[in-house]
JSON list of C-alpha atoms and ligand atoms in Angstrom, two decimals:
[
{"chain": "A", "resi": 128, "resn": "MET", "atom": "CA", "xyz": [-66.02, 32.80, 8.50]},
{"chain": "A", "resi": 129, "resn": "THR", "atom": "CA", "xyz": [-64.43, 31.27, 11.56]},
{"chain": "A", "resi": 130, "resn": "GLN", "atom": "CA", "xyz": [-62.94, 27.91, 12.46]},
{"chain": "A", "resi": 131, "resn": "PRO", "atom": "CA", "xyz": [-65.45, 25.77, 14.40]},
{"chain": "A", "resi": 132, "resn": "ARG", "atom": "CA", "xyz": [-63.68, 24.34, 17.46]},
{"chain": "A", "resi": 133, "resn": "PHE", "atom": "CA", "xyz": [-62.03, 21.15, 16.23]},
{"chain": "A", "resi": 134, "resn": "ALA", "atom": "CA", "xyz": [-61.64, 19.75, 19.71]},
{"chain": "A", "resi": 135, "resn": "ASP", "atom": "CA", "xyz": [-65.45, 19.62, 19.94]},
{"chain": "A", "resi": 136, "resn": "ALA", "atom": "CA", "xyz": [-65.56, 17.28, 16.94]},
{"chain": "A", "resi": 137, "resn": "ILE", "atom": "CA", "xyz": [-63.22, 14.79, 18.58]},
{"chain": "A", "resi": 138, "resn": "ASN", "atom": "CA", "xyz": [-64.59, 15.09, 22.08]},
{"chain": "A", "resi": 139, "resn": "GLY", "atom": "CA", "xyz": [-63.17, 12.04, 23.83]},
{"chain": "A", "resi": 140, "resn": "VAL", "atom": "CA", "xyz": [-59.80, 10.33, 23.49]},
{"chain": "A", "resi": 141, "resn": "PRO", "atom": "CA", "xyz": [-57.15, 12.68, 22.00]},
{"chain": "A", "resi": 142, "resn": "LEU", "atom": "CA", "xyz": [-56.05, 10.18, 19.42]},
{"chain": "A", "resi": 143, "resn": "ILE", "atom": "CA", "xyz": [-57.14, 10.06, 15.77]},
{"chain": "A", "resi": 144, "resn": "PRO", "atom": "CA", "xyz": [-56.08, 6.84, 14.06]},
{"chain": "A", "resi": 145, "resn": "ILE", "atom": "CA", "xyz": [-56.07, 6.68, 10.30]},
{"chain": "A", "resi": 146, "resn": "ILE", "atom": "CA", "xyz": [-58.21, 4.25, 8.34]},
{"chain": "A", "resi": 147, "resn": "GLN", "atom": "CA", "xyz": [-57.05, 3.34, 4.85]},
{"chain": "A", "resi": 148, "resn": "ALA", "atom": "CA", "xyz": [-59.15, 0.62, 3.27]},
{"chain": "A", "resi": 149, "resn": "ASP", "atom": "CA", "xyz": [-59.91, -0.59, -0.25]},
{"chain": "A", "resi": 150, "resn": "ASP", "atom": "CA", "xyz": [-63.21, -2.11, 0.80]},
{"chain": "A", "resi": 151, "resn": "PRO", "atom": "CA", "xyz": [-65.93, -0.42, 2.90]},
{"chain": "A", "resi": 152, "resn": "ALA", "atom": "CA", "xyz": [-66.50, -3.67, 4.80]},
{"chain": "A", "resi": 153, "resn": "ASP", "atom": "CA", "xyz": [-62.85, -3.61, 5.86]},
{"chain": "A", "resi": 154, "resn": "GLY", "atom": "CA", "xyz": [-63.20, 0.06, 6.79]},
{"chain": "A", "resi": 155, "resn": "VAL", "atom": "CA", "xyz": [-66.14, -0.82, 9.05]},
{"chain": "A", "resi": 156, "resn": "ASN", "atom": "CA", "xyz": [-64.21, -3.67, 10.67]},
{"chain": "A", "resi": 157, "resn": "ILE", "atom": "CA", "xyz": [-61.19, -1.43, 11.28]},
{"chain": "A", "resi": 158, "resn": "ALA", "atom": "CA", "xyz": [-63.36, 1.32, 12.78]},
{"chain": "A", "resi": 159, "resn": "ARG", "atom": "CA", "xyz": [-65.23, -1.19, 14.92]},
{"chain": "A", "resi": 160, "resn": "ALA", "atom": "CA", "xyz": [-61.95, -2.65, 16.23]},
{"chain": "A", "resi": 161, "resn": "MET", "atom": "CA", "xyz": [-60.71, 0.86, 17.01]},
{"chain": "A", "resi": 162, "resn": "ALA", "atom": "CA", "xyz": [-63.92, 1.73, 18.84]},
{"chain": "A", "resi": 163, "resn": "LYS", "atom": "CA", "xyz": [-63.72, -1.51, 20.83]},
{"chain": "A", "resi": 164, "resn": "GLY", "atom": "CA", "xyz": [-60.17, -0.52, 21.76]},
{"chain": "A", "resi": 165, "resn": "GLY", "atom": "CA", "xyz": [-61.47, 2.75, 23.21]},
{"chain": "A", "resi": 166, "resn": "ILE", "atom": "CA", "xyz": [-60.95, 5.13, 20.27]},
{"chain": "A", "resi": 167, "resn": "THR", "atom": "CA", "xyz": [-63.63, 7.80, 19.87]},
{"chain": "A", "resi": 168, "resn": "SER", "atom": "CA", "xyz": [-62.57, 9.47, 16.58]},
{"chain": "A", "resi": 169, "resn": "VAL", "atom": "CA", "xyz": [-61.14, 8.06, 13.35]},
{"chain": "A", "resi": 170, "resn": "GLU", "atom": "CA", "xyz": [-59.84, 9.65, 10.16]},
{"chain": "A", "resi": 171, "resn": "VAL", "atom": "CA", "xyz": [-60.58, 7.95, 6.84]},
{"chain": "A", "resi": 172, "resn": "VAL", "atom": "CA", "xyz": [-57.93, 9.00, 4.35]},
{"chain": "A", "resi": 173, "resn": "LEU", "atom": "CA", "xyz": [-58.77, 9.73, 0.73]},
{"chain": "A", "resi": 174, "resn": "ARG", "atom": "CA", "xyz": [-56.06, 7.45, -0.58]},
{"chain": "A", "resi": 175, "resn": "THR", "atom": "CA", "xyz": [-58.16, 4.67, -2.06]},
{"chain": "A", "resi": 176, "resn": "PRO", "atom": "CA", "xyz": [-60.97, 4.79, -4.65]},
{"chain": "A", "resi": 177, "resn": "LYS", "atom": "CA", "xyz": [-63.49, 3.54, -2.06]},
{"chain": "A", "resi": 178, "resn": "ALA", "atom": "CA", "xyz": [-62.52, 5.93, 0.74]},
{"chain": "A", "resi": 179, "resn": "LEU", "atom": "CA", "xyz": [-65.78, 7.92, 0.60]},
{"chain": "A", "resi": 180, "resn": "ASP", "atom": "CA", "xyz": [-67.78, 4.67, 0.59]},
{"chain": "A", "resi": 181, "resn": "CYS", "atom": "CA", "xyz": [-65.83, 3.71, 3.71]},
{"chain": "A", "resi": 182, "resn": "VAL", "atom": "CA", "xyz": [-66.88, 7.00, 5.33]},
{"chain": "A", "resi": 183, "resn": "ARG", "atom": "CA", "xyz": [-70.58, 6.33, 4.55]},
{"chain": "A", "resi": 184, "resn": "ALA", "atom": "CA", "xyz": [-70.39, 2.76, 5.80]},
{"chain": "A", "resi": 185, "resn": "ILE", "atom": "CA", "xyz": [-68.60, 3.65, 9.04]},
{"chain": "A", "resi": 186, "resn": "ARG", "atom": "CA", "xyz": [-71.02, 6.50, 9.73]},
{"chain": "A", "resi": 187, "resn": "ALA", "atom": "CA", "xyz": [-73.91, 4.07, 9.28]},
{"chain": "A", "resi": 188, "resn": "GLU", "atom": "CA", "xyz": [-72.51, 1.18, 11.28]},
{"chain": "A", "resi": 189, "resn": "VAL", "atom": "CA", "xyz": [-70.00, 2.26, 13.94]},
{"chain": "A", "resi": 190, "resn": "ASP", "atom": "CA", "xyz": [-70.49, 4.51, 16.95]},
{"chain": "A", "resi": 191, "resn": "VAL", "atom": "CA", "xyz": [-67.41, 6.67, 16.42]},
{"chain": "A", "resi": 192, "resn": "GLN", "atom": "CA", "xyz": [-66.74, 10.21, 15.21]},
{"chain": "A", "resi": 193, "resn": "VAL", "atom": "CA", "xyz": [-65.65, 10.06, 11.58]},
{"chain": "A", "resi": 194, "resn": "GLY", "atom": "CA", "xyz": [-63.37, 12.56, 9.90]},
{"chain": "A", "resi": 195, "resn": "VAL", "atom": "CA", "xyz": [-61.87, 12.58, 6.44]},
{"chain": "A", "resi": 196, "resn": "GLY", "atom": "CA", "xyz": [-58.22, 13.28, 5.70]},
{"chain": "A", "resi": 197, "resn": "THR", "atom": "CA", "xyz": [-55.76, 13.71, 2.85]},
{"chain": "A", "resi": 198, "resn": "LEU", "atom": "CA", "xyz": [-57.97, 16.41, 1.36]},
{"chain": "A", "resi": 199, "resn": "LEU", "atom": "CA", "xyz": [-56.16, 18.33, -1.37]},
{"chain": "A", "resi": 200, "resn": "THR", "atom": "CA", "xyz": [-58.93, 20.23, -3.19]},
{"chain": "A", "resi": 201, "resn": "PRO", "atom": "CA", "xyz": [-62.21, 22.06, -2.44]},
{"chain": "A", "resi": 202, "resn": "GLU", "atom": "CA", "xyz": [-63.96, 19.25, -4.32]},
{"chain": "A", "resi": 203, "resn": "HIS", "atom": "CA", "xyz": [-62.55, 16.77, -1.79]},
{"chain": "A", "resi": 204, "resn": "ILE", "atom": "CA", "xyz": [-64.06, 18.94, 0.96]},
{"chain": "A", "resi": 205, "resn": "ARG", "atom": "CA", "xyz": [-67.50, 18.90, -0.68]},
{"chain": "A", "resi": 206, "resn": "GLN", "atom": "CA", "xyz": [-67.38, 15.17, -1.37]},
{"chain": "A", "resi": 207, "resn": "SER", "atom": "CA", "xyz": [-66.30, 14.41, 2.19]},
{"chain": "A", "resi": 208, "resn": "ILE", "atom": "CA", "xyz": [-69.10, 16.45, 3.75]},
{"chain": "A", "resi": 209, "resn": "ASP", "atom": "CA", "xyz": [-71.63, 14.84, 1.37]},
{"chain": "A", "resi": 210, "resn": "ALA", "atom": "CA", "xyz": [-70.36, 11.43, 2.54]},
{"chain": "A", "resi": 211, "resn": "GLY", "atom": "CA", "xyz": [-70.97, 12.35, 6.18]},
{"chain": "A", "resi": 212, "resn": "ALA", "atom": "CA", "xyz": [-67.61, 13.66, 7.39]},
{"chain": "A", "resi": 213, "resn": "GLN", "atom": "CA", "xyz": [-67.81, 15.14, 10.89]},
{"chain": "A", "resi": 214, "resn": "PHE", "atom": "CA", "xyz": [-64.41, 16.81, 10.67]},
{"chain": "A", "resi": 215, "resn": "LEU", "atom": "CA", "xyz": [-61.79, 17.45, 8.00]},
{"chain": "A", "resi": 216, "resn": "VAL", "atom": "CA", "xyz": [-58.00, 17.15, 7.95]},
{"chain": "A", "resi": 217, "resn": "THR", "atom": "CA", "xyz": [-55.59, 18.31, 5.25]},
{"chain": "A", "resi": 218, "resn": "PRO", "atom": "CA", "xyz": [-51.93, 17.38, 4.92]},
{"chain": "A", "resi": 219, "resn": "ALA", "atom": "CA", "xyz": [-50.92, 20.87, 3.77]},
{"chain": "A", "resi": 220, "resn": "SER", "atom": "CA", "xyz": [-52.28, 24.39, 3.32]},
{"chain": "A", "resi": 221, "resn": "SER", "atom": "CA", "xyz": [-52.85, 26.74, 0.40]},
{"chain": "A", "resi": 222, "resn": "PRO", "atom": "CA", "xyz": [-54.84, 29.99, 0.14]},
{"chain": "A", "resi": 223, "resn": "THR", "atom": "CA", "xyz": [-57.49, 28.09, -1.85]},
{"chain": "A", "resi": 224, "resn": "MET", "atom": "CA", "xyz": [-57.81, 25.31, 0.70]},
{"chain": "A", "resi": 225, "resn": "LEU", "atom": "CA", "xyz": [-57.76, 27.61, 3.73]},
{"chain": "A", "resi": 226, "resn": "ALA", "atom": "CA", "xyz": [-60.61, 29.68, 2.25]},
{"chain": "A", "resi": 227, "resn": "ALA", "atom": "CA", "xyz": [-62.58, 26.54, 1.38]},
{"chain": "A", "resi": 228, "resn": "LEU", "atom": "CA", "xyz": [-62.08, 25.10, 4.85]},
{"chain": "A", "resi": 229, "resn": "LEU", "atom": "CA", "xyz": [-63.14, 28.33, 6.53]},
{"chain": "A", "resi": 230, "resn": "GLY", "atom": "CA", "xyz": [-66.35, 28.26, 4.50]},
{"chain": "A", "resi": 231, "resn": "CYS", "atom": "CA", "xyz": [-67.13, 24.56, 4.90]},
{"chain": "A", "resi": 232, "resn": "GLY", "atom": "CA", "xyz": [-69.12, 24.80, 8.14]},
{"chain": "A", "resi": 233, "resn": "ILE", "atom": "CA", "xyz": [-67.64, 21.82, 9.99]},
{"chain": "A", "resi": 234, "resn": "PRO", "atom": "CA", "xyz": [-64.53, 21.51, 12.20]},
{"chain": "A", "resi": 235, "resn": "PHE", "atom": "CA", "xyz": [-61.22, 21.19, 10.36]},
{"chain": "A", "resi": 236, "resn": "ILE", "atom": "CA", "xyz": [-57.48, 21.28, 10.84]},
{"chain": "A", "resi": 237, "resn": "PRO", "atom": "CA", "xyz": [-55.24, 22.40, 7.99]},
{"chain": "A", "resi": 238, "resn": "GLY", "atom": "CA", "xyz": [-51.84, 20.80, 7.69]},
{"chain": "A", "resi": 239, "resn": "VAL", "atom": "CA", "xyz": [-48.82, 22.99, 8.44]},
{"chain": "A", "resi": 240, "resn": "GLY", "atom": "CA", "xyz": [-45.14, 22.16, 8.34]},
{"chain": "A", "resi": 241, "resn": "CYS", "atom": "CA", "xyz": [-43.31, 25.36, 9.20]},
{"chain": "A", "resi": 242, "resn": "THR", "atom": "CA", "xyz": [-43.71, 28.67, 11.01]},
{"chain": "A", "resi": 243, "resn": "SER", "atom": "CA", "xyz": [-44.65, 30.48, 7.76]},
{"chain": "A", "resi": 244, "resn": "ASP", "atom": "CA", "xyz": [-47.52, 28.03, 7.16]},
{"chain": "A", "resi": 245, "resn": "ILE", "atom": "CA", "xyz": [-48.67, 28.59, 10.73]},
{"chain": "A", "resi": 246, "resn": "LEU", "atom": "CA", "xyz": [-48.58, 32.38, 10.39]},
{"chain": "A", "resi": 247, "resn": "LYS", "atom": "CA", "xyz": [-50.61, 32.32, 7.16]},
{"chain": "A", "resi": 248, "resn": "ALA", "atom": "CA", "xyz": [-53.32, 30.21, 8.82]},
{"chain": "A", "resi": 249, "resn": "TRP", "atom": "CA", "xyz": [-53.13, 32.25, 12.04]},
{"chain": "A", "resi": 250, "resn": "GLU", "atom": "CA", "xyz": [-53.71, 35.48, 10.07]},
{"chain": "A", "resi": 251, "resn": "LEU", "atom": "CA", "xyz": [-57.03, 33.97, 8.96]},
{"chain": "A", "resi": 252, "resn": "GLY", "atom": "CA", "xyz": [-58.07, 33.25, 12.55]},
{"chain": "A", "resi": 253, "resn": "ILE", "atom": "CA", "xyz": [-57.24, 29.56, 12.51]},
{"chain": "A", "resi": 254, "resn": "ARG", "atom": "CA", "xyz": [-56.02, 28.34, 15.89]},
{"chain": "A", "resi": 255, "resn": "GLU", "atom": "CA", "xyz": [-56.10, 24.54, 15.57]},
{"chain": "A", "resi": 256, "resn": "MET", "atom": "CA", "xyz": [-53.79, 22.89, 13.02]},
{"chain": "A", "resi": 257, "resn": "LYS", "atom": "CA", "xyz": [-52.28, 19.56, 12.04]},
{"chain": "A", "resi": 258, "resn": "PHE", "atom": "CA", "xyz": [-48.45, 19.46, 12.21]},
{"chain": "A", "resi": 259, "resn": "PHE", "atom": "CA", "xyz": [-47.22, 17.10, 9.49]},
{"chain": "A", "resi": 260, "resn": "PRO", "atom": "CA", "xyz": [-44.97, 15.16, 9.12]},
{"chain": "A", "resi": 261, "resn": "ALA", "atom": "CA", "xyz": [-44.20, 15.78, 12.78]},
{"chain": "A", "resi": 262, "resn": "GLY", "atom": "CA", "xyz": [-41.44, 13.20, 13.22]},
{"chain": "A", "resi": 263, "resn": "LEU", "atom": "CA", "xyz": [-39.36, 14.44, 10.30]},
{"chain": "A", "resi": 264, "resn": "LEU", "atom": "CA", "xyz": [-39.91, 18.10, 11.18]},
{"chain": "A", "resi": 265, "resn": "GLY", "atom": "CA", "xyz": [-38.34, 17.97, 14.61]},
{"chain": "A", "resi": 266, "resn": "GLY", "atom": "CA", "xyz": [-41.00, 16.14, 16.63]},
{"chain": "A", "resi": 267, "resn": "ALA", "atom": "CA", "xyz": [-42.02, 17.26, 20.10]},
{"chain": "A", "resi": 268, "resn": "PRO", "atom": "CA", "xyz": [-39.03, 19.64, 20.62]},
{"chain": "A", "resi": 269, "resn": "MET", "atom": "CA", "xyz": [-40.02, 21.51, 17.45]},
{"chain": "A", "resi": 270, "resn": "LEU", "atom": "CA", "xyz": [-43.63, 21.87, 18.61]},
{"chain": "A", "resi": 271, "resn": "LYS", "atom": "CA", "xyz": [-42.42, 23.10, 21.99]},
{"chain": "A", "resi": 272, "resn": "ALA", "atom": "CA", "xyz": [-40.29, 25.76, 20.29]},
{"chain": "A", "resi": 273, "resn": "ILE", "atom": "CA", "xyz": [-43.22, 26.80, 18.07]},
{"chain": "A", "resi": 274, "resn": "GLY", "atom": "CA", "xyz": [-45.36, 27.13, 21.19]},
{"chain": "A", "resi": 275, "resn": "SER", "atom": "CA", "xyz": [-43.22, 29.91, 22.56]},
{"chain": "A", "resi": 276, "resn": "VAL", "atom": "CA", "xyz": [-44.08, 32.05, 19.52]},
{"chain": "A", "resi": 277, "resn": "PHE", "atom": "CA", "xyz": [-47.61, 30.93, 18.59]},
{"chain": "A", "resi": 278, "resn": "GLN", "atom": "CA", "xyz": [-48.98, 30.83, 22.10]},
{"chain": "A", "resi": 279, "resn": "ASP", "atom": "CA", "xyz": [-52.65, 30.53, 21.11]},
{"chain": "A", "resi": 280, "resn": "VAL", "atom": "CA", "xyz": [-52.27, 27.78, 18.51]},
{"chain": "A", "resi": 281, "resn": "SER", "atom": "CA", "xyz": [-52.89, 24.12, 19.31]},
{"chain": "A", "resi": 282, "resn": "PHE", "atom": "CA", "xyz": [-51.67, 21.23, 17.18]},
{"chain": "A", "resi": 283, "resn": "CYS", "atom": "CA", "xyz": [-52.45, 17.65, 16.22]},
{"chain": "A", "resi": 284, "resn": "PRO", "atom": "CA", "xyz": [-49.10, 16.12, 15.20]},
{"chain": "A", "resi": 285, "resn": "THR", "atom": "CA", "xyz": [-49.17, 13.25, 12.68]},
{"chain": "A", "resi": 286, "resn": "GLY", "atom": "CA", "xyz": [-46.51, 11.54, 10.62]},
{"chain": "A", "resi": 287, "resn": "GLY", "atom": "CA", "xyz": [-44.07, 9.47, 12.61]},
{"chain": "A", "resi": 288, "resn": "VAL", "atom": "CA", "xyz": [-46.19, 9.36, 15.77]},
{"chain": "A", "resi": 289, "resn": "SER", "atom": "CA", "xyz": [-46.06, 5.96, 17.49]},
{"chain": "A", "resi": 290, "resn": "ALA", "atom": "CA", "xyz": [-46.57, 4.33, 20.88]},
{"chain": "A", "resi": 291, "resn": "ASP", "atom": "CA", "xyz": [-42.94, 5.23, 21.63]},
{"chain": "A", "resi": 292, "resn": "ASN", "atom": "CA", "xyz": [-43.31, 9.00, 21.28]},
{"chain": "A", "resi": 293, "resn": "LEU", "atom": "CA", "xyz": [-47.07, 9.52, 21.77]},
{"chain": "A", "resi": 294, "resn": "LEU", "atom": "CA", "xyz": [-46.70, 10.82, 25.31]},
{"chain": "A", "resi": 295, "resn": "ASP", "atom": "CA", "xyz": [-43.87, 13.18, 24.31]},
{"chain": "A", "resi": 296, "resn": "PHE", "atom": "CA", "xyz": [-46.35, 14.89, 22.00]},
{"chain": "A", "resi": 297, "resn": "LEU", "atom": "CA", "xyz": [-49.49, 14.70, 24.15]},
{"chain": "A", "resi": 298, "resn": "SER", "atom": "CA", "xyz": [-47.74, 16.06, 27.23]},
{"chain": "A", "resi": 299, "resn": "LEU", "atom": "CA", "xyz": [-47.06, 19.35, 25.41]},
{"chain": "A", "resi": 300, "resn": "LYS", "atom": "CA", "xyz": [-49.55, 22.06, 26.32]},
{"chain": "A", "resi": 301, "resn": "ASN", "atom": "CA", "xyz": [-49.93, 23.11, 22.65]},
{"chain": "A", "resi": 302, "resn": "VAL", "atom": "CA", "xyz": [-50.88, 19.59, 21.49]},
{"chain": "A", "resi": 303, "resn": "PHE", "atom": "CA", "xyz": [-54.58, 18.71, 21.76]},
{"chain": "A", "resi": 304, "resn": "ALA", "atom": "CA", "xyz": [-54.45, 15.30, 20.03]},
{"chain": "A", "resi": 305, "resn": "ALA", "atom": "CA", "xyz": [-52.21, 13.11, 17.89]},
{"chain": "A", "resi": 306, "resn": "GLY", "atom": "CA", "xyz": [-52.88, 10.97, 14.85]},
{"chain": "A", "resi": 307, "resn": "GLY", "atom": "CA", "xyz": [-51.33, 8.38, 12.63]},
{"chain": "A", "resi": 308, "resn": "SER", "atom": "CA", "xyz": [-51.39, 5.02, 10.98]},
{"chain": "A", "resi": 309, "resn": "TRP", "atom": "CA", "xyz": [-49.51, 2.90, 13.50]},
{"chain": "A", "resi": 310, "resn": "LEU", "atom": "CA", "xyz": [-52.77, 1.71, 15.09]},
{"chain": "A", "resi": 311, "resn": "SER", "atom": "CA", "xyz": [-53.88, -0.02, 11.89]},
{"chain": "A", "resi": 312, "resn": "PRO", "atom": "CA", "xyz": [-50.82, -1.67, 10.34]},
{"chain": "A", "resi": 313, "resn": "ALA", "atom": "CA", "xyz": [-51.20, -2.50, 6.65]},
{"chain": "A", "resi": 314, "resn": "SER", "atom": "CA", "xyz": [-50.23, -6.11, 7.46]},
{"chain": "A", "resi": 315, "resn": "ALA", "atom": "CA", "xyz": [-53.13, -6.45, 9.92]},
{"chain": "A", "resi": 316, "resn": "VAL", "atom": "CA", "xyz": [-55.56, -4.93, 7.43]},
{"chain": "A", "resi": 317, "resn": "ALA", "atom": "CA", "xyz": [-54.33, -7.26, 4.66]},
{"chain": "A", "resi": 318, "resn": "ALA", "atom": "CA", "xyz": [-54.73, -10.27, 6.99]},
{"chain": "A", "resi": 319, "resn": "LYS", "atom": "CA", "xyz": [-58.11, -8.93, 8.24]},
{"chain": "A", "resi": 320, "resn": "ASP", "atom": "CA", "xyz": [-56.74, -9.35, 11.75]},
{"chain": "A", "resi": 321, "resn": "TRP", "atom": "CA", "xyz": [-59.00, -6.86, 13.49]},
{"chain": "A", "resi": 322, "resn": "GLN", "atom": "CA", "xyz": [-57.94, -8.07, 16.92]},
{"chain": "A", "resi": 323, "resn": "VAL", "atom": "CA", "xyz": [-54.42, -6.68, 16.33]},
{"chain": "A", "resi": 324, "resn": "ILE", "atom": "CA", "xyz": [-55.92, -3.25, 15.67]},
{"chain": "A", "resi": 325, "resn": "GLU", "atom": "CA", "xyz": [-58.19, -3.43, 18.72]},
{"chain": "A", "resi": 326, "resn": "ASN", "atom": "CA", "xyz": [-55.22, -4.41, 20.92]},
{"chain": "A", "resi": 327, "resn": "LEU", "atom": "CA", "xyz": [-52.98, -1.61, 19.60]},
{"chain": "A", "resi": 328, "resn": "CYS", "atom": "CA", "xyz": [-55.72, 0.94, 20.18]},
{"chain": "A", "resi": 329, "resn": "ARG", "atom": "CA", "xyz": [-56.43, -0.32, 23.69]},
{"chain": "A", "resi": 330, "resn": "GLU", "atom": "CA", "xyz": [-52.72, -0.12, 24.55]},
{"chain": "A", "resi": 331, "resn": "ALA", "atom": "CA", "xyz": [-52.50, 3.46, 23.29]},
{"chain": "A", "resi": 332, "resn": "VAL", "atom": "CA", "xyz": [-55.68, 4.54, 25.08]},
{"chain": "A", "resi": 333, "resn": "THR", "atom": "CA", "xyz": [-54.48, 2.90, 28.31]},
{"chain": "A", "resi": 334, "resn": "LEU", "atom": "CA", "xyz": [-51.16, 4.71, 27.97]},
{"chain": "A", "resi": 335, "resn": "ILE", "atom": "CA", "xyz": [-52.97, 8.04, 27.62]},
{"chain": "A", "resi": 336, "resn": "GLN", "atom": "CA", "xyz": [-55.23, 7.31, 30.57]},
{"chain": "A", "resi": 337, "resn": "SER", "atom": "CA", "xyz": [-52.26, 6.26, 32.70]},
{"chain": "A", "resi": 338, "resn": "GLN", "atom": "CA", "xyz": [-50.89, 9.79, 32.32]},
{"chain": "A", "resi": 339, "resn": "HIS", "atom": "CA", "xyz": [-54.31, 11.41, 32.82]},
{"chain": "A", "resi": 340, "resn": "LEU", "atom": "CA", "xyz": [-54.10, 12.96, 29.36]},
{"chain": "A", "resi": 341, "resn": "GLU", "atom": "CA", "xyz": [-57.49, 11.72, 28.19]},
{"chain": "A", "resi": 342, "resn": "GLY", "atom": "CA", "xyz": [-59.16, 15.00, 29.12]},
{"chain": "A", "resi": 343, "resn": "LYS", "atom": "CA", "xyz": [-57.09, 17.11, 26.70]},
{"chain": "A", "resi": 344, "resn": "VAL", "atom": "CA", "xyz": [-59.96, 17.58, 24.29]},
{"chain": "A", "resi": 345, "resn": "ALA", "atom": "CA", "xyz": [-62.88, 17.26, 26.71]},
{"chain": "B", "resi": 3, "resn": "3PG", "atom": "C1", "xyz": [-51.15, 11.34, 7.92]},
{"chain": "B", "resi": 3, "resn": "3PG", "atom": "O1", "xyz": [-51.87, 11.41, 6.94]},
{"chain": "B", "resi": 3, "resn": "3PG", "atom": "O2", "xyz": [-51.36, 11.99, 8.93]},
{"chain": "B", "resi": 3, "resn": "3PG", "atom": "C2", "xyz": [-49.95, 10.47, 7.85]},
{"chain": "B", "resi": 3, "resn": "3PG", "atom": "O3", "xyz": [-49.96, 9.63, 6.75]},
{"chain": "B", "resi": 3, "resn": "3PG", "atom": "C3", "xyz": [-49.71, 9.70, 9.08]},
{"chain": "B", "resi": 3, "resn": "3PG", "atom": "O4", "xyz": [-48.39, 9.36, 9.08]},
{"chain": "B", "resi": 3, "resn": "3PG", "atom": "P1", "xyz": [-47.88, 7.98, 9.70]},
{"chain": "B", "resi": 3, "resn": "3PG", "atom": "O5", "xyz": [-48.21, 6.95, 8.67]},
{"chain": "B", "resi": 3, "resn": "3PG", "atom": "O6", "xyz": [-46.39, 8.17, 9.88]},
{"chain": "B", "resi": 3, "resn": "3PG", "atom": "O7", "xyz": [-48.60, 7.73, 10.98]}
]
């Protein structure tokens, strides 16, 4: 059992915005706005009862790579793959979840928050991980320090990532992408203001392209 290369699943822009929607139609509109803004991969989080319906609807209607996040159990993994997930993201790691992810057959990143978490995943051959919550855990300087020890591990920081610090993270050589919720503010979703989401995504993608960082996962 090995980890399929996660970067292959998000081939394109190294940014994975979160989609949290109560209604699949809203999920589709959010994903469509993100795609129009230049986003190539989205992560639907399992934090609403309709999240898996959102995954099915987005897979059917929007030309974007769809992952599922906030997975806490092996059952979540199975349900997400059945719904059409193309990659998986967990907020944290456990022996049970790492084994289930390694056997799931699609790209994944387990969540880690400290060097001990990283070592446990590394011992299993995992080399791509989510660092969460990155902002509270020391941000880009912490990831840089981790990079001196875990030289073959690459991270996707989430949690506290924003337009203000995005480039700090993406310019690190051990960061292959970043994720977060700032590209789909709850207020815009509540108001069904999809243009706000499209604009935020376009700004972030333009920022990445301006620094020639768009090829990080290509
Ligand atoms: C995640 O699941 O990665 C986090 O909820 C994202 O955190 P943020 O809301 O601070 O972007």
